[in-house]
Amino acid sequence: MIAPDLDMIEQIARQTMADLPPAFKVLATNVSLTVMDFAPEDLLAEIGIEDPFELTGLYTGIPMTEKSTMDQPMAPDTIWLFRRPILDEWCMRGNVTLGQMVAHVTVHELAHHFGWSDEDIATIDKWWEYD
């Protein structure tokens, strides 16, 4: 069996975004999606992560709750998905589909775009209960 490639991970993430409820789908259309095997080393260093397998996804940008009409964007709001850590966690869990795994990471990072903290997300997303 061949491991899912970058394109497959991107297709699942894009379908996840397309399947969002209309109010959220509209808000997600301005977010860029980038899928890579691993986070770049400079990005890992910037956020203080040594092991690249620890980061399955990341949101970079200004959360909607902090945006102002006066803001001059320096870069597009972006959801980063990291294929190898996603696949590693998917295999370790063994009780979720690849689609569920990618959808979870995608929605988690979108929630940061909407201005939710990890604590806010944890109150509605009981992902750890699948361990």
mmCIF file of N, CA, C and O in Angstrom, residues 27-126:
data_model
loop_
_atom_site.group_PDB
_atom_site.id
_atom_site.type_symbol
_atom_site.label_atom_id
_atom_site.label_comp_id
_atom_site.label_asym_id
_atom_site.label_seq_id
_atom_site.Cartn_x
_atom_site.Cartn_y
_atom_site.Cartn_z
ATOM 1 N N LEU A 27 -16.672 32.336 5.385
ATOM 2 C CA LEU A 27 -15.541 32.907 6.125
ATOM 3 C C LEU A 27 -14.228 32.184 5.830
ATOM 4 O O LEU A 27 -13.151 32.756 5.994
ATOM 5 N N ALA A 28 -14.326 30.936 5.412
ATOM 6 C CA ALA A 28 -13.122 30.143 5.145
ATOM 7 C C ALA A 28 -12.572 30.356 3.731
ATOM 8 O O ALA A 28 -11.442 29.958 3.453
ATOM 9 N N THR A 29 -13.342 30.992 2.864
ATOM 10 C CA THR A 29 -12.904 31.118 1.469
ATOM 11 C C THR A 29 -11.658 31.978 1.293
ATOM 12 O O THR A 29 -10.945 31.825 0.309
ATOM 13 N N ASN A 30 -11.395 32.865 2.231
ATOM 14 C CA ASN A 30 -10.228 33.745 2.112
ATOM 15 C C ASN A 30 -8.978 33.179 2.769
ATOM 16 O O ASN A 30 -7.965 33.869 2.858
ATOM 17 N N VAL A 31 -9.047 31.940 3.231
ATOM 18 C CA VAL A 31 -7.903 31.319 3.892
ATOM 19 C C VAL A 31 -7.170 30.437 2.884
ATOM 20 O O VAL A 31 -7.765 29.599 2.215
ATOM 21 N N SER A 32 -5.875 30.635 2.797
ATOM 22 C CA SER A 32 -5.037 29.830 1.915
ATOM 23 C C SER A 32 -4.773 28.478 2.578
ATOM 24 O O SER A 32 -4.750 28.377 3.807
ATOM 25 N N LEU A 33 -4.574 27.460 1.774
ATOM 26 C CA LEU A 33 -4.269 26.124 2.285
ATOM 27 C C LEU A 33 -2.951 25.665 1.684
ATOM 28 O O LEU A 33 -2.775 25.687 0.469
ATOM 29 N N THR A 34 -2.026 25.263 2.553
ATOM 30 C CA THR A 34 -0.732 24.752 2.113
ATOM 31 C C THR A 34 -0.497 23.403 2.770
ATOM 32 O O THR A 34 -0.649 23.273 3.982
ATOM 33 N N VAL A 35 -0.161 22.411 1.966
ATOM 34 C CA VAL A 35 0.119 21.074 2.482
ATOM 35 C C VAL A 35 1.572 20.742 2.159
ATOM 36 O O VAL A 35 1.998 20.860 1.014
ATOM 37 N N MET A 36 2.311 20.359 3.196
ATOM 38 C CA MET A 36 3.726 20.022 3.057
ATOM 39 C C MET A 36 3.984 18.732 3.825
ATOM 40 O O MET A 36 3.189 18.359 4.687
ATOM 41 N N ASP A 37 5.093 18.085 3.561
ATOM 42 C CA ASP A 37 5.431 16.893 4.317
ATOM 43 C C ASP A 37 5.683 17.228 5.785
ATOM 44 O O ASP A 37 5.187 16.547 6.681
ATOM 45 N N PHE A 38 6.474 18.252 6.041
ATOM 46 C CA PHE A 38 6.785 18.700 7.395
ATOM 47 C C PHE A 38 6.793 20.218 7.433
ATOM 48 O O PHE A 38 7.003 20.876 6.409
ATOM 49 N N ALA A 39 6.622 20.778 8.630
ATOM 50 C CA ALA A 39 6.778 22.218 8.810
ATOM 51 C C ALA A 39 8.228 22.590 8.538
ATOM 52 O O ALA A 39 9.140 21.838 8.899
ATOM 53 N N PRO A 40 8.455 23.746 7.918
ATOM 54 C CA PRO A 40 9.833 24.199 7.707
ATOM 55 C C PRO A 40 10.556 24.378 9.046
ATOM 56 O O PRO A 40 9.947 24.737 10.052
ATOM 57 N N GLU A 41 11.855 24.134 9.043
ATOM 58 C CA GLU A 41 12.648 24.215 10.270
ATOM 59 C C GLU A 41 12.572 25.586 10.931
ATOM 60 O O GLU A 41 12.497 25.674 12.159
ATOM 61 N N ASP A 42 12.556 26.657 10.130
ATOM 62 C CA ASP A 42 12.489 27.995 10.721
ATOM 63 C C ASP A 42 11.156 28.226 11.413
ATOM 64 O O ASP A 42 11.090 28.861 12.466
ATOM 65 N N LEU A 43 10.087 27.672 10.884
ATOM 66 C CA LEU A 43 8.779 27.790 11.511
ATOM 67 C C LEU A 43 8.730 27.006 12.822
ATOM 68 O O LEU A 43 8.238 27.493 13.842
ATOM 69 N N LEU A 44 9.277 25.794 12.806
ATOM 70 C CA LEU A 44 9.344 24.996 14.031
ATOM 71 C C LEU A 44 10.140 25.723 15.110
ATOM 72 O O LEU A 44 9.722 25.770 16.271
ATOM 73 N N ALA A 45 11.271 26.304 14.718
ATOM 74 C CA ALA A 45 12.100 27.036 15.680
ATOM 75 C C ALA A 45 11.351 28.247 16.230
ATOM 76 O O ALA A 45 11.409 28.527 17.436
ATOM 77 N N GLU A 46 10.619 28.938 15.373
ATOM 78 C CA GLU A 46 9.876 30.133 15.785
ATOM 79 C C GLU A 46 8.822 29.816 16.844
ATOM 80 O O GLU A 46 8.600 30.608 17.756
ATOM 81 N N ILE A 47 8.189 28.644 16.741
ATOM 82 C CA ILE A 47 7.145 28.299 17.710
ATOM 83 C C ILE A 47 7.645 27.351 18.803
ATOM 84 O O ILE A 47 6.884 26.905 19.653
ATOM 85 N N GLY A 48 8.953 27.045 18.784
ATOM 86 C CA GLY A 48 9.571 26.282 19.859
ATOM 87 C C GLY A 48 9.301 24.789 19.833
ATOM 88 O O GLY A 48 9.241 24.162 20.884
ATOM 89 N N ILE A 49 9.177 24.218 18.647
ATOM 90 C CA ILE A 49 8.964 22.775 18.515
ATOM 91 C C ILE A 49 10.216 22.162 17.894
ATOM 92 O O ILE A 49 10.667 22.590 16.839
ATOM 93 N N GLU A 50 10.773 21.155 18.574
ATOM 94 C CA GLU A 50 11.985 20.497 18.075
ATOM 95 C C GLU A 50 11.669 19.305 17.178
ATOM 96 O O GLU A 50 12.361 19.064 16.197
ATOM 97 N N ASP A 51 10.650 18.538 17.537
ATOM 98 C CA ASP A 51 10.300 17.329 16.787
ATOM 99 C C ASP A 51 9.236 17.656 15.738
ATOM 100 O O ASP A 51 8.099 17.992 16.091
ATOM 101 N N PRO A 52 9.563 17.586 14.452
ATOM 102 C CA PRO A 52 8.596 17.956 13.419
ATOM 103 C C PRO A 52 7.349 17.072 13.404
ATOM 104 O O PRO A 52 6.319 17.466 12.859
ATOM 105 N N PHE A 53 7.413 15.884 14.021
ATOM 106 C CA PHE A 53 6.238 15.014 14.082
ATOM 107 C C PHE A 53 5.204 15.499 15.100
ATOM 108 O O PHE A 53 4.092 14.976 15.146
ATOM 109 N N GLU A 54 5.558 16.493 15.904
ATOM 110 C CA GLU A 54 4.626 17.018 16.897
ATOM 111 C C GLU A 54 3.629 18.009 16.317
ATOM 112 O O GLU A 54 2.667 18.379 16.995
ATOM 113 N N LEU A 55 3.832 18.459 15.093
ATOM 114 C CA LEU A 55 2.972 19.498 14.523
ATOM 115 C C LEU A 55 2.251 18.973 13.288
ATOM 116 O O LEU A 55 2.857 18.781 12.237
ATOM 117 N N THR A 56 0.938 18.747 13.435
ATOM 118 C CA THR A 56 0.138 18.255 12.305
ATOM 119 C C THR A 56 -0.431 19.394 11.473
ATOM 120 O O THR A 56 -0.706 19.217 10.288
ATOM 121 N N GLY A 57 -0.627 20.545 12.094
ATOM 122 C CA GLY A 57 -1.191 21.677 11.375
ATOM 123 C C GLY A 57 -0.916 22.968 12.115
ATOM 124 O O GLY A 57 -0.540 22.962 13.292
ATOM 125 N N LEU A 58 -1.130 24.083 11.408
ATOM 126 C CA LEU A 58 -0.874 25.391 11.993
ATOM 127 C C LEU A 58 -1.678 26.429 11.230
ATOM 128 O O LEU A 58 -1.839 26.333 10.008
ATOM 129 N N TYR A 59 -2.185 27.407 11.951
ATOM 130 C CA TYR A 59 -2.818 28.570 11.336
ATOM 131 C C TYR A 59 -1.878 29.744 11.493
ATOM 132 O O TYR A 59 -1.394 30.010 12.608
ATOM 133 N N THR A 60 -1.602 30.442 10.410
ATOM 134 C CA THR A 60 -0.837 31.684 10.486
ATOM 135 C C THR A 60 -1.694 32.791 9.892
ATOM 136 O O THR A 60 -2.352 32.597 8.868
ATOM 137 N N GLY A 61 -1.687 33.911 10.538
ATOM 138 C CA GLY A 61 -2.484 35.045 10.079
ATOM 139 C C GLY A 61 -3.036 35.798 11.261
ATOM 140 O O GLY A 61 -2.624 35.587 12.403
ATOM 141 N N ILE A 62 -3.995 36.637 10.981
ATOM 142 C CA ILE A 62 -4.656 37.411 12.025
ATOM 143 C C ILE A 62 -6.054 36.830 12.204
ATOM 144 O O ILE A 62 -6.850 36.831 11.260
ATOM 145 N N PRO A 63 -6.356 36.312 13.396
ATOM 146 C CA PRO A 63 -7.692 35.765 13.618
ATOM 147 C C PRO A 63 -8.769 36.816 13.342
ATOM 148 O O PRO A 63 -8.549 38.025 13.555
ATOM 149 N N MET A 64 -9.915 36.367 12.892
ATOM 150 C CA MET A 64 -10.993 37.290 12.531
ATOM 151 C C MET A 64 -11.397 38.195 13.688
ATOM 152 O O MET A 64 -11.775 39.347 13.467
ATOM 153 N N THR A 65 -11.298 37.693 14.912
ATOM 154 C CA THR A 65 -11.680 38.488 16.077
ATOM 155 C C THR A 65 -10.695 39.618 16.369
ATOM 156 O O THR A 65 -10.988 40.495 17.174
ATOM 157 N N GLU A 66 -9.534 39.594 15.709
ATOM 158 C CA GLU A 66 -8.519 40.622 15.924
ATOM 159 C C GLU A 66 -8.302 41.504 14.703
ATOM 160 O O GLU A 66 -7.492 42.435 14.744
ATOM 161 N N LYS A 67 -9.020 41.223 13.609
ATOM 162 C CA LYS A 67 -8.831 41.992 12.372
ATOM 163 C C LYS A 67 -9.478 43.363 12.476
ATOM 164 O O LYS A 67 -10.484 43.545 13.146
ATOM 165 N N SER A 68 -8.893 44.290 11.769
ATOM 166 C CA SER A 68 -9.422 45.642 11.674
ATOM 167 C C SER A 68 -9.447 46.029 10.204
ATOM 168 O O SER A 68 -8.625 45.555 9.408
ATOM 169 N N THR A 69 -10.353 46.893 9.835
ATOM 170 C CA THR A 69 -10.387 47.369 8.458
ATOM 171 C C THR A 69 -9.135 48.173 8.127
ATOM 172 O O THR A 69 -8.819 48.377 6.966
ATOM 173 N N MET A 70 -8.419 48.588 9.161
ATOM 174 C CA MET A 70 -7.197 49.359 8.956
ATOM 175 C C MET A 70 -5.965 48.467 8.773
ATOM 176 O O MET A 70 -4.899 48.954 8.441
ATOM 177 N N ASP A 71 -6.108 47.159 9.030
ATOM 178 C CA ASP A 71 -4.975 46.240 8.901
ATOM 179 C C ASP A 71 -4.486 46.162 7.462
ATOM 180 O O ASP A 71 -5.275 46.104 6.533
ATOM 181 N N GLN A 72 -3.190 46.155 7.327
ATOM 182 C CA GLN A 72 -2.548 45.905 6.037
ATOM 183 C C GLN A 72 -1.962 44.503 6.111
ATOM 184 O O GLN A 72 -0.970 44.285 6.820
ATOM 185 N N PRO A 73 -2.566 43.535 5.451
ATOM 186 C CA PRO A 73 -2.056 42.163 5.572
ATOM 187 C C PRO A 73 -0.628 42.042 5.078
ATOM 188 O O PRO A 73 -0.274 42.556 4.021
ATOM 189 N N MET A 74 0.194 41.371 5.880
ATOM 190 C CA MET A 74 1.583 41.136 5.505
ATOM 191 C C MET A 74 1.692 39.857 4.677
ATOM 192 O O MET A 74 2.585 39.719 3.866
ATOM 193 N N ALA A 75 0.794 38.932 4.923
ATOM 194 C CA ALA A 75 0.752 37.657 4.214
ATOM 195 C C ALA A 75 -0.675 37.129 4.324
ATOM 196 O O ALA A 75 -1.421 37.551 5.215
ATOM 197 N N PRO A 76 -1.069 36.239 3.445
ATOM 198 C CA PRO A 76 -2.437 35.719 3.540
ATOM 199 C C PRO A 76 -2.620 34.839 4.776
ATOM 200 O O PRO A 76 -1.669 34.213 5.251
ATOM 201 N N ASP A 77 -3.840 34.834 5.303
ATOM 202 C CA ASP A 77 -4.169 33.883 6.355
ATOM 203 C C ASP A 77 -4.016 32.493 5.740
ATOM 204 O O ASP A 77 -4.518 32.235 4.640
ATOM 205 N N THR A 78 -3.308 31.615 6.437
ATOM 206 C CA THR A 78 -2.973 30.311 5.862
ATOM 207 C C THR A 78 -3.169 29.199 6.866
ATOM 208 O O THR A 78 -2.796 29.329 8.033
ATOM 209 N N ILE A 79 -3.747 28.107 6.391
ATOM 210 C CA ILE A 79 -3.776 26.863 7.149
ATOM 211 C C ILE A 79 -2.694 25.985 6.541
ATOM 212 O O ILE A 79 -2.669 25.756 5.326
ATOM 213 N N TRP A 80 -1.801 25.535 7.390
ATOM 214 C CA TRP A 80 -0.717 24.645 6.995
ATOM 215 C C TRP A 80 -1.059 23.248 7.500
ATOM 216 O O TRP A 80 -1.363 23.080 8.683
ATOM 217 N N LEU A 81 -1.011 22.263 6.646
ATOM 218 C CA LEU A 81 -1.185 20.867 7.043
ATOM 219 C C LEU A 81 0.110 20.132 6.735
ATOM 220 O O LEU A 81 0.683 20.315 5.659
ATOM 221 N N PHE A 82 0.540 19.301 7.677
ATOM 222 C CA PHE A 82 1.802 18.599 7.537
ATOM 223 C C PHE A 82 1.539 17.101 7.423
ATOM 224 O O PHE A 82 1.149 16.445 8.387
ATOM 225 N N ARG A 83 1.731 16.594 6.210
ATOM 226 C CA ARG A 83 1.345 15.239 5.837
ATOM 227 C C ARG A 83 1.957 14.157 6.715
ATOM 228 O O ARG A 83 1.253 13.283 7.222
ATOM 229 N N ARG A 84 3.249 14.165 6.877
ATOM 230 C CA ARG A 84 3.910 13.073 7.615
ATOM 231 C C ARG A 84 3.442 13.006 9.077
ATOM 232 O O ARG A 84 3.122 11.918 9.552
ATOM 233 N N PRO A 85 3.372 14.125 9.809
ATOM 234 C CA PRO A 85 2.843 14.038 11.171
ATOM 235 C C PRO A 85 1.371 13.609 11.208
ATOM 236 O O PRO A 85 0.958 12.883 12.111
ATOM 237 N N ILE A 86 0.579 14.058 10.220
ATOM 238 C CA ILE A 86 -0.825 13.627 10.150
ATOM 239 C C ILE A 86 -0.894 12.120 9.954
ATOM 240 O O ILE A 86 -1.636 11.426 10.657
ATOM 241 N N LEU A 87 -0.108 11.598 9.020
ATOM 242 C CA LEU A 87 -0.116 10.158 8.772
ATOM 243 C C LEU A 87 0.381 9.383 9.983
ATOM 244 O O LEU A 87 -0.154 8.316 10.318
ATOM 245 N N ASP A 88 1.385 9.921 10.657
ATOM 246 C CA ASP A 88 1.929 9.267 11.836
ATOM 247 C C ASP A 88 0.864 9.173 12.935
ATOM 248 O O ASP A 88 0.660 8.108 13.531
ATOM 249 N N GLU A 89 0.174 10.282 13.200
ATOM 250 C CA GLU A 89 -0.869 10.268 14.231
ATOM 251 C C GLU A 89 -2.027 9.351 13.811
ATOM 252 O O GLU A 89 -2.569 8.615 14.632
ATOM 253 N N TRP A 90 -2.389 9.393 12.544
ATOM 254 C CA TRP A 90 -3.460 8.539 12.024
ATOM 255 C C TRP A 90 -3.135 7.066 12.264
ATOM 256 O O TRP A 90 -3.970 6.305 12.749
ATOM 257 N N CYS A 91 -1.911 6.676 11.959
ATOM 258 C CA CYS A 91 -1.495 5.280 12.171
ATOM 259 C C CYS A 91 -1.446 4.934 13.654
ATOM 260 O O CYS A 91 -1.859 3.836 14.046
ATOM 261 N N MET A 92 -0.950 5.839 14.478
ATOM 262 C CA MET A 92 -0.858 5.571 15.916
ATOM 263 C C MET A 92 -2.250 5.426 16.533
ATOM 264 O O MET A 92 -2.454 4.570 17.393
ATOM 265 N N ARG A 93 -3.191 6.251 16.109
ATOM 266 C CA ARG A 93 -4.551 6.176 16.654
ATOM 267 C C ARG A 93 -5.211 4.860 16.252
ATOM 268 O O ARG A 93 -5.770 4.180 17.090
ATOM 269 N N GLY A 94 -5.203 4.571 14.977
ATOM 270 C CA GLY A 94 -5.773 3.323 14.493
ATOM 271 C C GLY A 94 -7.281 3.214 14.604
ATOM 272 O O GLY A 94 -7.847 2.186 14.247
ATOM 273 N N ASN A 95 -7.958 4.247 15.094
ATOM 274 C CA ASN A 95 -9.402 4.155 15.270
ATOM 275 C C ASN A 95 -10.182 5.272 14.577
ATOM 276 O O ASN A 95 -11.352 5.484 14.869
ATOM 277 N N VAL A 96 -9.514 5.992 13.685
ATOM 278 C CA VAL A 96 -10.168 7.024 12.887
ATOM 279 C C VAL A 96 -9.730 6.841 11.436
ATOM 280 O O VAL A 96 -8.664 6.297 11.161
ATOM 281 N N THR A 97 -10.580 7.307 10.527
ATOM 282 C CA THR A 97 -10.204 7.237 9.120
ATOM 283 C C THR A 97 -9.259 8.384 8.792
ATOM 284 O O THR A 97 -9.168 9.370 9.542
ATOM 285 N N LEU A 98 -8.582 8.264 7.675
ATOM 286 C CA LEU A 98 -7.718 9.362 7.234
ATOM 287 C C LEU A 98 -8.555 10.618 7.027
ATOM 288 O O LEU A 98 -8.142 11.717 7.408
ATOM 289 N N GLY A 99 -9.742 10.464 6.454
ATOM 290 C CA GLY A 99 -10.627 11.610 6.247
ATOM 291 C C GLY A 99 -10.975 12.304 7.551
ATOM 292 O O GLY A 99 -10.969 13.541 7.631
ATOM 293 N N GLN A 100 -11.257 11.525 8.592
ATOM 294 C CA GLN A 100 -11.562 12.115 9.895
ATOM 295 C C GLN A 100 -10.347 12.843 10.464
ATOM 296 O O GLN A 100 -10.480 13.924 11.041
ATOM 297 N N MET A 101 -9.185 12.249 10.294
ATOM 298 C CA MET A 101 -7.959 12.854 10.830
ATOM 299 C C MET A 101 -7.673 14.190 10.150
ATOM 300 O O MET A 101 -7.429 15.205 10.816
ATOM 301 N N VAL A 102 -7.699 14.206 8.820
ATOM 302 C CA VAL A 102 -7.416 15.437 8.079
ATOM 303 C C VAL A 102 -8.496 16.479 8.352
ATOM 304 O O VAL A 102 -8.195 17.667 8.550
ATOM 305 N N ALA A 103 -9.751 16.054 8.399
ATOM 306 C CA ALA A 103 -10.850 16.987 8.685
ATOM 307 C C ALA A 103 -10.670 17.607 10.066
ATOM 308 O O ALA A 103 -10.863 18.817 10.243
ATOM 309 N N HIS A 104 -10.293 16.800 11.037
ATOM 310 C CA HIS A 104 -10.086 17.317 12.397
ATOM 311 C C HIS A 104 -9.013 18.409 12.410
ATOM 312 O O HIS A 104 -9.228 19.488 12.973
ATOM 313 N N VAL A 105 -7.871 18.131 11.793
ATOM 314 C CA VAL A 105 -6.775 19.116 11.796
ATOM 315 C C VAL A 105 -7.206 20.374 11.041
ATOM 316 O O VAL A 105 -6.965 21.497 11.491
ATOM 317 N N THR A 106 -7.879 20.197 9.910
ATOM 318 C CA THR A 106 -8.325 21.339 9.107
ATOM 319 C C THR A 106 -9.300 22.210 9.894
ATOM 320 O O THR A 106 -9.134 23.436 9.965
ATOM 321 N N VAL A 107 -10.303 21.598 10.505
ATOM 322 C CA VAL A 107 -11.303 22.355 11.266
ATOM 323 C C VAL A 107 -10.658 23.013 12.494
ATOM 324 O O VAL A 107 -10.977 24.158 12.830
ATOM 325 N N HIS A 108 -9.734 22.319 13.140
ATOM 326 C CA HIS A 108 -9.030 22.899 14.286
ATOM 327 C C HIS A 108 -8.309 24.183 13.879
ATOM 328 O O HIS A 108 -8.413 25.216 14.560
ATOM 329 N N GLU A 109 -7.594 24.132 12.761
ATOM 330 C CA GLU A 109 -6.855 25.319 12.317
ATOM 331 C C GLU A 109 -7.810 26.414 11.839
ATOM 332 O O GLU A 109 -7.562 27.606 12.073
ATOM 333 N N LEU A 110 -8.914 26.046 11.203
ATOM 334 C CA LEU A 110 -9.920 27.040 10.815
ATOM 335 C C LEU A 110 -10.505 27.728 12.047
ATOM 336 O O LEU A 110 -10.794 28.925 12.012
ATOM 337 N N ALA A 111 -10.701 26.963 13.108
ATOM 338 C CA ALA A 111 -11.224 27.553 14.342
ATOM 339 C C ALA A 111 -10.293 28.650 14.854
ATOM 340 O O ALA A 111 -10.760 29.680 15.363
ATOM 341 N N HIS A 112 -8.989 28.462 14.708
ATOM 342 C CA HIS A 112 -8.047 29.524 15.100
ATOM 343 C C HIS A 112 -8.255 30.757 14.212
ATOM 344 O O HIS A 112 -8.183 31.892 14.690
ATOM 345 N N HIS A 113 -8.530 30.549 12.930
ATOM 346 C CA HIS A 113 -8.830 31.674 12.028
ATOM 347 C C HIS A 113 -10.060 32.434 12.522
ATOM 348 O O HIS A 113 -10.114 33.658 12.459
ATOM 349 N N PHE A 114 -11.048 31.685 13.036
ATOM 350 C CA PHE A 114 -12.271 32.315 13.541
ATOM 351 C C PHE A 114 -12.055 32.987 14.895
ATOM 352 O O PHE A 114 -12.943 33.646 15.416
ATOM 353 N N GLY A 115 -10.858 32.802 15.480
ATOM 354 C CA GLY A 115 -10.530 33.467 16.731
ATOM 355 C C GLY A 115 -10.672 32.603 17.965
ATOM 356 O O GLY A 115 -10.582 33.097 19.087
ATOM 357 N N TRP A 116 -10.859 31.312 17.792
ATOM 358 C CA TRP A 116 -11.022 30.412 18.934
ATOM 359 C C TRP A 116 -9.658 29.986 19.458
ATOM 360 O O TRP A 116 -8.740 29.709 18.693
ATOM 361 N N SER A 117 -9.556 29.859 20.764
ATOM 362 C CA SER A 117 -8.334 29.359 21.393
ATOM 363 C C SER A 117 -8.380 27.831 21.417
ATOM 364 O O SER A 117 -9.425 27.219 21.162
ATOM 365 N N ASP A 118 -7.259 27.202 21.750
ATOM 366 C CA ASP A 118 -7.240 25.742 21.902
ATOM 367 C C ASP A 118 -8.253 25.307 22.969
ATOM 368 O O ASP A 118 -8.914 24.283 22.828
ATOM 369 N N GLU A 119 -8.384 26.103 24.037
ATOM 370 C CA GLU A 119 -9.336 25.778 25.098
ATOM 371 C C GLU A 119 -10.769 25.858 24.586
ATOM 372 O O GLU A 119 -11.604 25.007 24.916
ATOM 373 N N ASP A 120 -11.082 26.888 23.777
ATOM 374 C CA ASP A 120 -12.420 26.999 23.184
ATOM 375 C C ASP A 120 -12.722 25.785 22.312
ATOM 376 O O ASP A 120 -13.808 25.219 22.374
ATOM 377 N N ILE A 121 -11.751 25.418 21.497
ATOM 378 C CA ILE A 121 -11.932 24.283 20.581
ATOM 379 C C ILE A 121 -12.160 23.004 21.374
ATOM 380 O O ILE A 121 -13.039 22.201 21.048
ATOM 381 N N ALA A 122 -11.400 22.820 22.454
ATOM 382 C CA ALA A 122 -11.502 21.593 23.257
ATOM 383 C C ALA A 122 -12.876 21.432 23.896
ATOM 384 O O ALA A 122 -13.305 20.309 24.155
ATOM 385 N N THR A 123 -13.585 22.536 24.131
ATOM 386 C CA THR A 123 -14.907 22.410 24.752
ATOM 387 C C THR A 123 -15.924 21.793 23.803
ATOM 388 O O THR A 123 -16.885 21.180 24.257
ATOM 389 N N ILE A 124 -15.718 21.930 22.504
ATOM 390 C CA ILE A 124 -16.678 21.350 21.556
ATOM 391 C C ILE A 124 -16.107 20.175 20.775
ATOM 392 O O ILE A 124 -16.855 19.397 20.204
ATOM 393 N N ASP A 125 -14.805 20.063 20.719
ATOM 394 C CA ASP A 125 -14.159 18.988 19.950
ATOM 395 C C ASP A 125 -13.467 18.057 20.925
ATOM 396 O O ASP A 125 -12.385 18.339 21.396
ATOM 397 N N LYS A 126 -14.102 16.953 21.218
ATOM 398 C CA LYS A 126 -13.579 15.987 22.191
ATOM 399 C C LYS A 126 -12.636 14.990 21.520
ATOM 400 O O LYS A 126 -12.698 13.797 21.759
#
